[in-house]
Structure formats: C-alpha cells, structure tokens
CSV table of C-alpha atoms and ligand atoms in Angstrom, one decimal:
chain,number,residue,atom,x,y,z
Q,14,MET,CA,-48.6,-1.4,110.2
Q,15,ARG,CA,-45.2,-2.3,107.9
Q,16,GLN,CA,-44.8,-5.8,107.9
Q,17,LEU,CA,-41.7,-7.4,106.4
Q,18,ASN,CA,-41.9,-11.1,105.4
Q,19,PRO,CA,-40.5,-10.5,102.3
Q,20,PHE,CA,-41.4,-13.7,101.2
Q,21,ALA,CA,-45.1,-13.4,101.3
Q,22,ASN,CA,-45.7,-11.6,98.4
Q,23,ILE,CA,-44.0,-13.7,95.8
Q,24,PRO,CA,-46.5,-14.9,93.0
Q,25,THR,CA,-47.7,-18.4,92.5
Q,26,ILE,CA,-44.8,-20.5,91.1
Q,27,MET,CA,-45.4,-23.0,88.9
Q,28,THR,CA,-43.7,-26.2,87.9
Q,29,ALA,CA,-42.2,-27.2,84.6
Q,30,GLU,CA,-45.2,-28.9,83.6
Q,31,GLU,CA,-47.5,-26.5,84.6
Q,32,ILE,CA,-45.8,-23.9,82.6
Q,33,ILE,CA,-45.7,-26.2,79.6
Q,34,GLU,CA,-49.1,-26.3,79.5
Q,35,PHE,CA,-49.9,-22.8,80.3
Q,36,ALA,CA,-47.7,-21.6,77.8
Q,37,HIS,CA,-48.9,-24.1,75.1
Q,38,ASN,CA,-52.4,-23.4,75.9
Q,39,ARG,CA,-52.1,-19.7,75.4
Q,40,SER,CA,-50.2,-19.8,72.3
Q,41,THR,CA,-52.7,-22.4,70.7
Q,42,ARG,CA,-55.4,-20.2,71.7
Q,43,LEU,CA,-53.9,-17.2,70.0
Q,44,SER,CA,-56.4,-16.1,67.3
Q,45,MET,CA,-55.0,-14.2,64.4
Q,46,LYS,CA,-56.6,-11.6,62.0
Q,47,SER,CA,-54.9,-12.1,58.5
Q,48,SER,CA,-56.5,-11.1,55.0
Q,49,LEU,CA,-57.9,-13.9,53.0
Q,50,ARG,CA,-56.4,-12.1,50.2
Q,51,MET,CA,-52.9,-13.6,51.7
Q,52,LYS,CA,-51.5,-16.7,50.4
Q,53,ARG,CA,-51.8,-19.7,52.6
Q,54,VAL,CA,-48.1,-20.3,53.2
Q,55,GLU,CA,-47.9,-16.2,54.3
Q,56,ARG,CA,-50.6,-16.8,56.8
Q,57,THR,CA,-49.1,-20.0,58.2
Q,58,ARG,CA,-46.1,-18.1,58.8
Q,59,ILE,CA,-47.5,-15.4,60.7
Q,60,ARG,CA,-49.7,-17.6,62.8
Q,61,GLU,CA,-46.7,-20.2,63.4
Q,62,ILE,CA,-44.4,-17.0,64.4
Q,63,SER,CA,-46.9,-15.5,66.6
Q,64,ARG,CA,-47.5,-18.9,68.4
Q,65,LEU,CA,-44.2,-19.6,68.9
Q,66,LYS,CA,-43.4,-16.1,70.3
Q,67,GLU,CA,-46.4,-16.3,72.6
Q,68,PHE,CA,-45.2,-19.7,73.8
Q,69,THR,CA,-42.0,-18.3,74.6
Q,70,ASN,CA,-43.4,-14.9,76.2
Q,71,GLN,CA,-45.4,-17.1,78.5
Q,72,VAL,CA,-42.4,-19.4,79.8
Q,73,LYS,CA,-40.3,-16.4,80.1
Q,74,THR,CA,-42.8,-14.5,82.4
Q,75,LYS,CA,-43.6,-17.6,84.3
Q,76,MET,CA,-40.0,-18.4,84.7
Q,77,ASN,CA,-39.6,-14.7,86.0
Q,78,ASP,CA,-42.2,-15.0,88.5
Q,79,ALA,CA,-39.9,-18.0,90.2
Q,80,VAL,CA,-36.7,-15.9,90.0
Q,81,GLU,CA,-37.2,-12.0,89.6
Q,82,LYS,CA,-40.0,-11.9,92.1
Q,83,PHE,CA,-38.1,-13.8,94.6
Q,84,PRO,CA,-36.4,-11.8,97.1
Q,85,SER,CA,-32.7,-11.2,96.8
Q,86,ILE,CA,-30.9,-13.4,99.3
Q,87,ASP,CA,-28.3,-11.2,99.9
Q,88,ARG,CA,-30.6,-8.2,100.8
Q,89,LEU,CA,-32.7,-9.9,103.3
Q,90,HIS,CA,-33.0,-8.9,106.8
Q,91,PRO,CA,-30.6,-11.0,109.1
Q,92,PHE,CA,-33.5,-12.8,110.7
Q,93,TYR,CA,-35.0,-13.9,107.5
Q,94,LEU,CA,-31.6,-14.8,105.9
Q,95,GLU,CA,-30.8,-16.9,109.1
Q,96,LEU,CA,-33.8,-18.8,108.9
Q,97,SER,CA,-33.7,-19.2,105.2
Q,98,GLU,CA,-30.7,-20.7,105.9
Q,99,ILE,CA,-31.9,-23.1,108.8
Q,100,LEU,CA,-35.0,-23.9,106.9
Q,101,ILE,CA,-34.1,-24.1,103.4
Q,102,GLY,CA,-30.0,-23.7,103.0
Q,103,ASN,CA,-29.1,-20.5,101.3
Q,104,ASP,CA,-26.5,-21.9,98.6
Q,105,LYS,CA,-28.9,-24.3,97.6
Q,106,LEU,CA,-31.3,-21.8,97.2
Q,107,LYS,CA,-29.2,-19.3,95.1
Q,108,GLN,CA,-28.2,-22.3,93.1
Q,109,SER,CA,-31.8,-23.2,92.3
Q,110,LEU,CA,-32.6,-19.8,91.4
Q,111,GLY,CA,-29.3,-19.5,89.3
Q,112,ALA,CA,-30.2,-22.6,87.2
Q,113,VAL,CA,-33.6,-21.6,86.6
Q,114,ASN,CA,-32.6,-18.0,85.5
Q,115,ASN,CA,-29.8,-19.3,83.0
Q,116,CYS,CA,-31.9,-21.0,81.0
Q,117,LYS,CA,-33.2,-18.0,79.6
Q,118,PRO,CA,-30.9,-16.9,77.0
Q,119,THR,CA,-30.9,-20.6,75.7
Q,120,ILE,CA,-34.8,-20.4,75.4
Q,121,ASP,CA,-34.5,-17.2,73.6
Q,122,ASP,CA,-31.9,-18.4,71.3
Q,123,ILE,CA,-34.0,-21.5,70.4
Q,124,THR,CA,-36.8,-19.0,69.8
Q,125,ASP,CA,-34.7,-16.9,67.8
Q,126,LYS,CA,-33.4,-19.8,65.1
Q,127,HIS,CA,-36.6,-21.1,64.8
Q,128,ILE,CA,-38.1,-18.0,64.0
Q,129,GLN,CA,-35.4,-17.4,61.3
Q,130,ALA,CA,-36.3,-21.0,60.1
Q,131,LEU,CA,-40.0,-19.9,59.9
Q,132,LYS,CA,-39.1,-16.7,57.9
Q,133,LEU,CA,-37.4,-18.6,55.4
Q,134,SER,CA,-39.5,-21.6,54.8
Q,135,GLN,CA,-42.1,-22.0,52.1
Q,136,ASP,CA,-43.8,-25.1,53.0
Q,137,HIS,CA,-46.4,-24.6,55.7
Q,138,ARG,CA,-46.4,-28.3,56.8
Q,139,GLN,CA,-42.5,-27.7,57.2
Q,140,MET,CA,-43.4,-24.4,59.3
Q,141,LYS,CA,-45.8,-26.3,61.7
Q,142,LYS,CA,-42.9,-28.9,62.3
Q,143,THR,CA,-40.7,-26.0,62.8
Q,144,ARG,CA,-42.5,-24.7,65.3
Q,145,ARG,CA,-43.3,-27.9,67.2
Q,146,ALA,CA,-39.7,-28.5,67.5
Q,147,ALA,CA,-39.1,-25.2,68.9
Q,148,LYS,CA,-41.7,-25.7,71.5
Q,149,GLY,CA,-40.3,-29.4,72.0
Q,150,ARG,CA,-37.0,-27.8,72.9
Q,151,ILE,CA,-38.0,-25.2,75.2
Q,152,SER,CA,-40.3,-27.7,77.1
Q,153,SER,CA,-37.1,-30.0,77.5
Q,154,ILE,CA,-35.1,-27.1,78.8
Q,155,LEU,CA,-37.9,-26.6,81.2
Q,156,ARG,CA,-38.3,-30.6,82.2
Q,157,ALA,CA,-34.1,-30.4,82.6
Q,158,THR,CA,-34.5,-27.7,85.5
Q,159,ALA,CA,-38.0,-29.1,86.8
Q,160,LYS,CA,-35.7,-30.0,90.1
Q,161,ASN,CA,-35.0,-26.5,90.7
Q,162,LEU,CA,-38.4,-25.4,90.3
Q,163,ASP,CA,-39.8,-27.8,92.7
Q,164,PHE,CA,-37.0,-26.6,95.2
Q,165,ILE,CA,-37.9,-23.0,94.6
Q,166,ILE,CA,-41.6,-23.6,95.3
Q,167,GLU,CA,-40.9,-25.4,98.3
Q,168,ALA,CA,-38.9,-22.9,99.5
Q,169,LYS,CA,-41.5,-20.1,98.9
Q,170,LYS,CA,-44.2,-22.5,100.6
Q,171,ALA,CA,-41.7,-22.9,104.1
Q,172,LEU,CA,-40.6,-18.9,103.9
Q,173,SER,CA,-44.1,-17.5,103.4
Q,174,ARG,CA,-45.3,-19.0,106.4
Q,175,LEU,CA,-42.3,-17.1,108.6
Q,176,PRO,CA,-44.0,-14.7,110.6
Q,177,GLY,CA,-44.2,-10.7,109.5
Q,178,ILE,CA,-42.0,-8.5,111.6
Q,179,ALA,CA,-42.5,-4.9,111.9
Q,180,PRO,CA,-39.3,-3.1,112.3
Q,181,ASN,CA,-40.4,-0.2,114.3
Q,182,ILE,CA,-42.1,-1.6,117.4
Q,183,PRO,CA,-40.3,-3.1,120.3
Q,184,SER,CA,-40.2,-7.0,120.3
Q,185,ILE,CA,-40.7,-9.2,123.3
Q,186,VAL,CA,-39.2,-12.6,122.8
Q,187,CYS,CA,-40.5,-15.4,125.1
Q,188,ALA,CA,-38.3,-18.2,125.3
Q,189,GLY,CA,-37.3,-21.3,127.6
Q,190,PHE,CA,-37.4,-25.1,127.9
Q,191,PRO,CA,-40.5,-26.8,126.0
Q,192,ASN,CA,-43.8,-27.2,127.7
Q,193,VAL,CA,-43.1,-24.4,130.5
Q,194,GLY,CA,-46.0,-22.5,129.0
Q,195,LYS,CA,-44.3,-19.7,126.6
Q,196,SER,CA,-47.2,-20.2,123.9
Q,197,THR,CA,-50.0,-20.1,126.7
Q,198,LEU,CA,-48.8,-16.8,127.8
Q,199,VAL,CA,-48.3,-15.1,124.1
Q,200,ARG,CA,-51.9,-16.4,123.2
Q,201,LYS,CA,-53.5,-14.8,126.7
Q,202,VAL,CA,-51.7,-11.7,125.9
Q,203,SER,CA,-51.6,-11.0,122.0
Q,204,THR,CA,-53.5,-11.5,119.0
Q,205,ALA,CA,-51.5,-14.5,118.2
Q,206,GLU,CA,-53.6,-18.1,118.7
Q,207,PRO,CA,-50.4,-20.8,119.1
Q,208,GLU,CA,-51.2,-24.0,119.4
Q,209,ILE,CA,-50.9,-25.5,123.3
Q,210,ALA,CA,-50.5,-28.7,124.3
Q,211,TYR,CA,-49.3,-30.6,127.7
Q,212,TYR,CA,-46.6,-32.3,125.6
Q,213,PRO,CA,-43.3,-30.7,124.2
Q,214,PHE,CA,-42.0,-29.1,121.4
Q,215,THR,CA,-45.9,-28.3,120.4
Q,216,THR,CA,-44.5,-25.1,119.1
Q,217,ARG,CA,-42.6,-25.8,116.0
Q,218,ARG,CA,-41.6,-22.3,114.3
Q,219,VAL,CA,-41.2,-18.6,115.5
Q,220,ILE,CA,-44.9,-17.0,115.8
Q,221,ILE,CA,-45.8,-13.5,116.3
Q,222,GLY,CA,-48.3,-11.6,118.1
Q,223,HIS,CA,-49.4,-7.8,118.5
Q,224,LEU,CA,-50.6,-6.3,121.9
Q,225,ARG,CA,-50.4,-2.8,123.2
Q,226,VAL,CA,-48.9,-2.1,127.0
Q,227,GLY,CA,-50.0,1.4,128.0
Q,228,ASN,CA,-49.7,3.6,124.9
Q,229,GLN,CA,-47.0,1.3,123.2
Q,230,SER,CA,-47.8,-1.3,120.4
Q,231,VAL,CA,-45.5,-4.2,121.0
Q,232,GLN,CA,-45.0,-7.4,119.1
Q,233,ILE,CA,-44.2,-10.8,121.3
Q,234,VAL,CA,-42.5,-13.7,120.0
Q,235,ASP,CA,-43.5,-17.2,120.7
Q,236,THR,CA,-40.6,-19.4,120.1
Q,237,PRO,CA,-40.0,-23.3,119.9
Q,238,GLY,CA,-38.7,-24.5,123.2
Q,239,ILE,CA,-34.9,-25.0,123.7
Q,240,LEU,CA,-32.6,-27.5,125.4
Q,241,ASP,CA,-29.8,-27.4,127.6
Q,242,ARG,CA,-27.3,-28.9,124.9
Q,243,PRO,CA,-24.4,-27.4,123.0
Q,244,MET,CA,-25.2,-25.3,119.8
Q,245,ALA,CA,-23.9,-28.0,117.4
Q,246,GLU,CA,-26.4,-30.5,118.6
Q,247,ARG,CA,-29.7,-28.3,118.1
Q,248,ASN,CA,-32.0,-28.9,115.8
Q,249,GLU,CA,-34.0,-27.0,113.1
Q,250,ILE,CA,-36.5,-26.2,115.2
Q,251,GLU,CA,-34.3,-24.8,118.2
Q,252,LEU,CA,-32.2,-23.1,115.9
Q,253,GLN,CA,-35.7,-20.9,115.0
Q,254,ALA,CA,-35.6,-19.8,118.8
Q,255,ILE,CA,-32.0,-19.2,118.7
Q,256,THR,CA,-32.5,-16.9,115.7
Q,257,ALA,CA,-35.4,-15.0,117.1
Q,258,LEU,CA,-33.5,-14.1,120.3
Q,259,LYS,CA,-30.5,-12.8,118.2
Q,260,TYR,CA,-32.4,-10.6,115.6
Q,261,LEU,CA,-35.7,-9.9,117.4
Q,262,ALA,CA,-35.2,-9.8,120.9
Q,263,ASN,CA,-35.1,-6.1,122.2
Q,264,VAL,CA,-35.9,-7.8,125.7
Q,265,ILE,CA,-36.2,-11.5,126.8
Q,266,ILE,CA,-38.9,-12.8,129.0
Q,267,PHE,CA,-37.1,-16.6,130.2
Q,268,MET,CA,-39.8,-19.0,131.4
Q,269,ILE,CA,-39.1,-21.3,133.8
Q,270,ASP,CA,-41.4,-23.9,135.3
Q,271,PRO,CA,-40.5,-24.5,138.6
Q,272,SER,CA,-43.2,-27.4,139.2
Q,273,GLU,CA,-41.1,-29.2,136.9
Q,274,ALA,CA,-44.4,-30.6,135.1
Q,275,CYS,CA,-42.8,-29.3,132.1
Q,276,GLY,CA,-40.5,-32.2,132.2
Q,277,TRP,CA,-37.4,-31.0,132.8
Q,278,THR,CA,-35.8,-30.2,136.2
Q,279,PHE,CA,-35.7,-26.8,138.0
Q,280,ASP,CA,-31.9,-27.2,137.7
Q,281,GLN,CA,-31.6,-28.0,133.8
Q,282,GLN,CA,-33.8,-24.8,133.4
Q,283,VAL,CA,-31.3,-22.5,135.1
Q,284,THR,CA,-28.5,-24.1,133.4
Q,285,LEU,CA,-30.2,-23.5,130.0
Q,286,LEU,CA,-30.9,-19.6,131.4
Q,287,ASN,CA,-27.3,-19.2,132.2
Q,288,GLU,CA,-26.5,-20.0,128.7
Q,289,VAL,CA,-29.0,-17.7,126.9
Q,290,GLN,CA,-27.6,-14.8,129.3
Q,291,LYS,CA,-23.9,-15.6,128.3
Q,292,MET,CA,-25.3,-16.3,124.4
Q,293,PHE,CA,-27.0,-12.8,124.6
Q,294,PRO,CA,-25.1,-10.6,127.4
Q,295,LEU,CA,-26.7,-7.1,125.9
Q,296,ASN,CA,-30.0,-8.1,126.1
Q,297,PRO,CA,-32.3,-7.3,129.0
Q,298,ILE,CA,-33.8,-10.9,130.7
Q,299,LEU,CA,-36.9,-10.7,132.9
Q,300,ILE,CA,-37.2,-14.3,134.6
Q,301,ALA,CA,-41.0,-15.4,135.0
Q,302,LEU,CA,-41.9,-18.5,137.2
Q,303,ASN,CA,-44.9,-20.0,135.6
Q,304,LYS,CA,-47.5,-22.7,136.8
Q,305,ILE,CA,-47.2,-21.5,140.5
Q,306,ASP,CA,-50.5,-22.8,140.9
Q,307,ILE,CA,-49.5,-26.4,140.8
Q,308,THR,CA,-45.6,-25.9,142.0
Q,309,PRO,CA,-45.2,-27.4,145.6
Q,310,PRO,CA,-44.4,-25.0,148.3
Q,311,GLU,CA,-40.6,-26.2,148.8
Q,312,GLN,CA,-39.9,-26.0,145.1
Q,313,LEU,CA,-41.6,-22.7,144.8
Q,314,GLU,CA,-39.1,-21.7,147.9
Q,315,LYS,CA,-36.4,-23.1,145.8
Q,316,ALA,CA,-37.0,-21.0,142.8
Q,317,ARG,CA,-37.4,-17.6,144.8
Q,318,SER,CA,-34.2,-17.7,146.7
Q,319,LYS,CA,-32.3,-18.3,143.4
Q,320,PHE,CA,-34.3,-15.6,141.7
Q,321,PRO,CA,-35.7,-13.2,144.1
Q,322,ASN,CA,-36.5,-10.7,141.4
Q,323,ALA,CA,-38.1,-13.2,139.2
Q,324,TYR,CA,-42.0,-12.7,138.3
Q,325,GLU,CA,-44.6,-15.2,139.6
Q,326,ILE,CA,-47.1,-15.8,136.9
Q,327,ILE,CA,-50.0,-18.3,136.2
Q,328,ALA,CA,-50.0,-17.9,132.4
Q,329,VAL,CA,-53.1,-20.0,132.1
Q,330,GLU,CA,-55.1,-17.6,134.3
Q,331,GLY,CA,-53.1,-14.6,133.3
Q,332,THR,CA,-52.1,-13.8,136.6
Q,333,GLY,CA,-49.4,-11.7,137.0
Q,334,LEU,CA,-48.6,-11.1,133.1
Q,335,ASP,CA,-49.8,-7.2,133.1
Q,336,GLU,CA,-46.8,-6.4,135.5
Q,337,LEU,CA,-44.3,-8.7,133.7
Q,338,LEU,CA,-45.2,-7.1,130.2
Q,339,LYS,CA,-45.2,-3.4,131.4
Q,340,ASP,CA,-41.6,-4.3,133.0
Q,341,ALA,CA,-40.4,-5.7,129.8
Q,342,VAL,CA,-41.6,-2.7,127.7
Q,343,ASP,CA,-39.9,-0.4,130.6
Q,344,GLU,CA,-36.6,-2.1,129.6
Q,345,VAL,CA,-36.6,-1.6,125.8
Q,346,ASP,CA,-34.7,1.4,125.3
Q,347,LEU,CA,-36.9,3.0,122.2
Q,348,LYS,CA,-34.1,5.4,121.2
Q,349,PRO,CA,-31.8,3.6,119.5
Q,350,MET,CA,-34.9,1.6,118.2
Q,351,GLN,CA,-36.0,4.7,116.4
Q,352,GLU,CA,-32.7,5.4,115.0
Q,353,SER,CA,-32.3,1.9,113.5
Q,354,VAL,CA,-35.6,2.4,112.0
Q,355,LYS,CA,-34.7,5.3,110.4
Q,356,ASP,CA,-31.6,3.4,108.8
Q,357,TYR,CA,-33.5,0.7,107.8
Q,358,LEU,CA,-36.2,2.9,106.1
Q,359,ALA,CA,-33.1,5.0,104.5
Q,360,SER,CA,-31.8,1.7,103.1
Q,361,LEU,CA,-34.7,0.6,101.6
Q,362,SER,CA,-34.7,4.1,99.6
Q,363,ARG,CA,-31.3,3.2,98.5
Q,364,GLU,CA,-32.4,0.0,96.9
Y,2,GTP,N1,-51.0,-25.3,135.6
Y,2,GTP,C1,-50.6,-24.3,134.7
Y,2,GTP,N2,-50.2,-25.1,133.4
Y,2,GTP,C2,-49.8,-24.4,132.5
Y,2,GTP,C3,-49.5,-23.0,133.0
Y,2,GTP,N3,-49.1,-22.1,132.0
Y,2,GTP,C4,-49.2,-23.4,130.8
Y,2,GTP,N4,-49.5,-24.5,131.4
Y,2,GTP,C5,-49.8,-26.0,130.9
Y,2,GTP,O1,-48.5,-26.3,130.5
Y,2,GTP,C6,-48.7,-27.1,129.2
Y,2,GTP,C7,-47.5,-26.2,127.9
Y,2,GTP,O2,-48.2,-25.0,127.5
Y,2,GTP,P1,-47.6,-24.4,126.2
Y,2,GTP,O3,-47.9,-23.3,126.4
Y,2,GTP,O4,-48.0,-25.4,125.1
Y,2,GTP,O5,-45.7,-24.7,126.4
Y,2,GTP,P2,-44.8,-23.9,125.5
Y,2,GTP,O6,-43.6,-23.4,126.2
Y,2,GTP,O7,-45.3,-23.3,124.4
Y,2,GTP,O8,-44.3,-25.5,124.9
Y,2,GTP,P3,-43.6,-25.9,123.5
Y,2,GTP,O9,-44.3,-25.1,122.4
Y,2,GTP,O10,-43.5,-27.2,123.5
Y,2,GTP,O11,-42.1,-25.3,123.7
Y,2,GTP,C8,-50.2,-27.0,128.7
Y,2,GTP,O12,-50.5,-28.1,129.1
Y,2,GTP,C9,-50.7,-25.6,129.3
Y,2,GTP,O13,-51.7,-26.0,129.6
Y,2,GTP,C10,-49.8,-22.4,134.3
Y,2,GTP,O14,-49.6,-21.6,134.6
Y,2,GTP,N5,-50.5,-23.2,135.1
Y,3,MG,MG1,-45.4,-23.2,122.6
C-alpha cells in the first residue's frame, strides 16, 4: 500500500558537533599512497589538500541530509502542511532549512581559498596550520548554525511520527469530545493500537488504522478529543483533530457519550456536533451513541429522540460496530476519490 508520510524517510540528521566530529574522523583516517621518492613538502601538500577536501565533502553531505532530503514544504499534501504548521511552524522551519543551506557557499569559499594557499606554500608546518585553520573556520560556521540544525532535527522527530496516509482508500474519521470512546472503537475494528484511558485527552495526535469492510480497504482515523469552544481558543492537540477532519474525512463518525461518563453533558456534545456540521457541510456525518451499556434509560431516551437515526453502540464490546462501519463506507462516493487519486499520481510524475 502506498503510504505517504513524506517525513518518514529522511535520513538521520546530525547536530553541528556530530557533523564536525564525523567529518574530522573521516578526514584524518584518510590513508594516502604517495611515492617515497616524492619530496616531503609535496607529500604533505597532497595529504593536507586531500584531508581538507574530505572534511568539506563530509560536512556538506551531512548538511544535505538535513536540507535537501527534507521534503519541500511548499509541495506537501495539505494534511501534512497544516500539521507541520501546527506542530512546528512552517516559516521557522523554512528559515532554518534556508540558513543551513546558505552555509554551503561560504564553506566552499573557505575550502577553495585554503586549498590555494596550500598549493602555494613551501613549508610543511605551515601547510598543517593552513588545513587546521580551514577546518576551524568551517567548524565555526557550523556552530553558528547549530540552533537551526537542532530545530530541523526536532521537526523531523515530530513530523516523522505523523501517520502515513494512503491516498487511494476511503478514510473514516472518528471525532467527538474527549473520553467518549473514539480510540476504543478504532482499536476494536482496525490495526491501530491507540492508548485507551478513563481520563480525557488520552489521544494527543492523529492515529490511523486499517481494516476491511466487505471487499473495501478502509483507513479509520482516531483523533484527539475536541471541546465546544471557538477555533481561536483551540490548542495544538485539538487543531490536529480539525486538520484530520478537514483533509482526510470522506465520512465522519461523530461519537456522543449520552451516559456523560466522559465528563461532558449531552447538550455540550450536541453543541459541538452542530459546530462540526457547520464546519464540514459537505461531509457525510454518522452519529454514534456510545456507552449505551451504562447510559441510564431516561438519558438514552433523550438522545434517541434528538437523534432518531443515530447508531447505538458499545465500543468496548464491539456491539453495533459492523453496521456502523458498513454504512460509513456506503456513504463514501468512491468515484470522485478515484479521480482525485489519478490527479494526485499525475502530479507526482510531474514533479
Ligand atoms: N462502559 C463503556 N465504557 C466505554 C465504552 N467505550 C469506551 N469506554 C471507556 O471510556 C473511556 C474513554 O475511552 P477512550 O477510547 O480512551 O476515549 P477517547 O474518546 O479516545 O478519549 P480521548 O483520547 O481522551 O479523546 C475508557 O475508560 C473506555 O474504557 C463503552 O462502550 N462502554
Ligand atoms: Mg483517544
């Protein structure tokens, strides 16, 4: 299955000090075969030039691992673009990548000048000094951009943990207040193993599980809980759920806990549902009343009369989930999806 977390395959990125040490070790380990008939000064010249070149090459290769192998921010799928903005800050990320990249011409310049000096020198002690001076200056440049490298390493760590999404199969996104049982449902029906706990905000990031419904492969998305409050007040964790709804949901399962064991009232949950419906007017939304095993009859009646078409489920036991998922998949219009996959694949081959 084609997975698409663009950050998953970035090679290890070294810190400034690690790069310096790595490049230094490589350059001093360089073994040189030179004729003994050659004059000492010439042998030293060849050795010092080679060492300096090797040092620079290794430094630049490691910098490229950080910069060139990092996915281009402007070409990210909107789901990843928005999550990267929420979790990292795209402007700061671009600045850091740019700053590291901008060191390369200066490093080349220092290398060239010192190689010229090495070519002209007639003193083997001076040559060693020149090589050391060049390495020292290149190391200073790296140290001056160490913060940028650290930022890129942190960004990579956070972003490579994001789930891989497959663009060609339908996505069902589970949403609702914290603690209503979203992760319990996703864990029960799919390959995902999100943590489940009796307290709210257990899930702090988007998690994707896979399953088959009939003959159809489906991905089901577990999201962090969201509260009924204005968008501007939402925290980083809630915003990740909104991003998943915005960019991944072919269909939404909105879970309500009418027992109110989750810690929020039925009415508060209805307010959030209304908001989600307003935010995503085009997405089919299936309402699932969860925890009906512990819902007092009068509360269940209230929920039923408000949502006569809602699914009644017990996620912990798996009750009612087959029908809910089957209907969710039936809501997905597969034709436009196939079209958008074609467009997406075509856009990849254009890059
Ligand atoms: N009685 C009962 N408890 C349930 C049911 N489904 C989930 N729970 C319990 O509800 C609590 C919260 O479940 P989670 O699946 O972690 O809820 P969540 O919506 O993912 O919560 P956040 O990640 O915090 O947003 C856990 O203690 C579950 O065992 C159910 O059908 N019946
Ligand atoms: Mg959860």
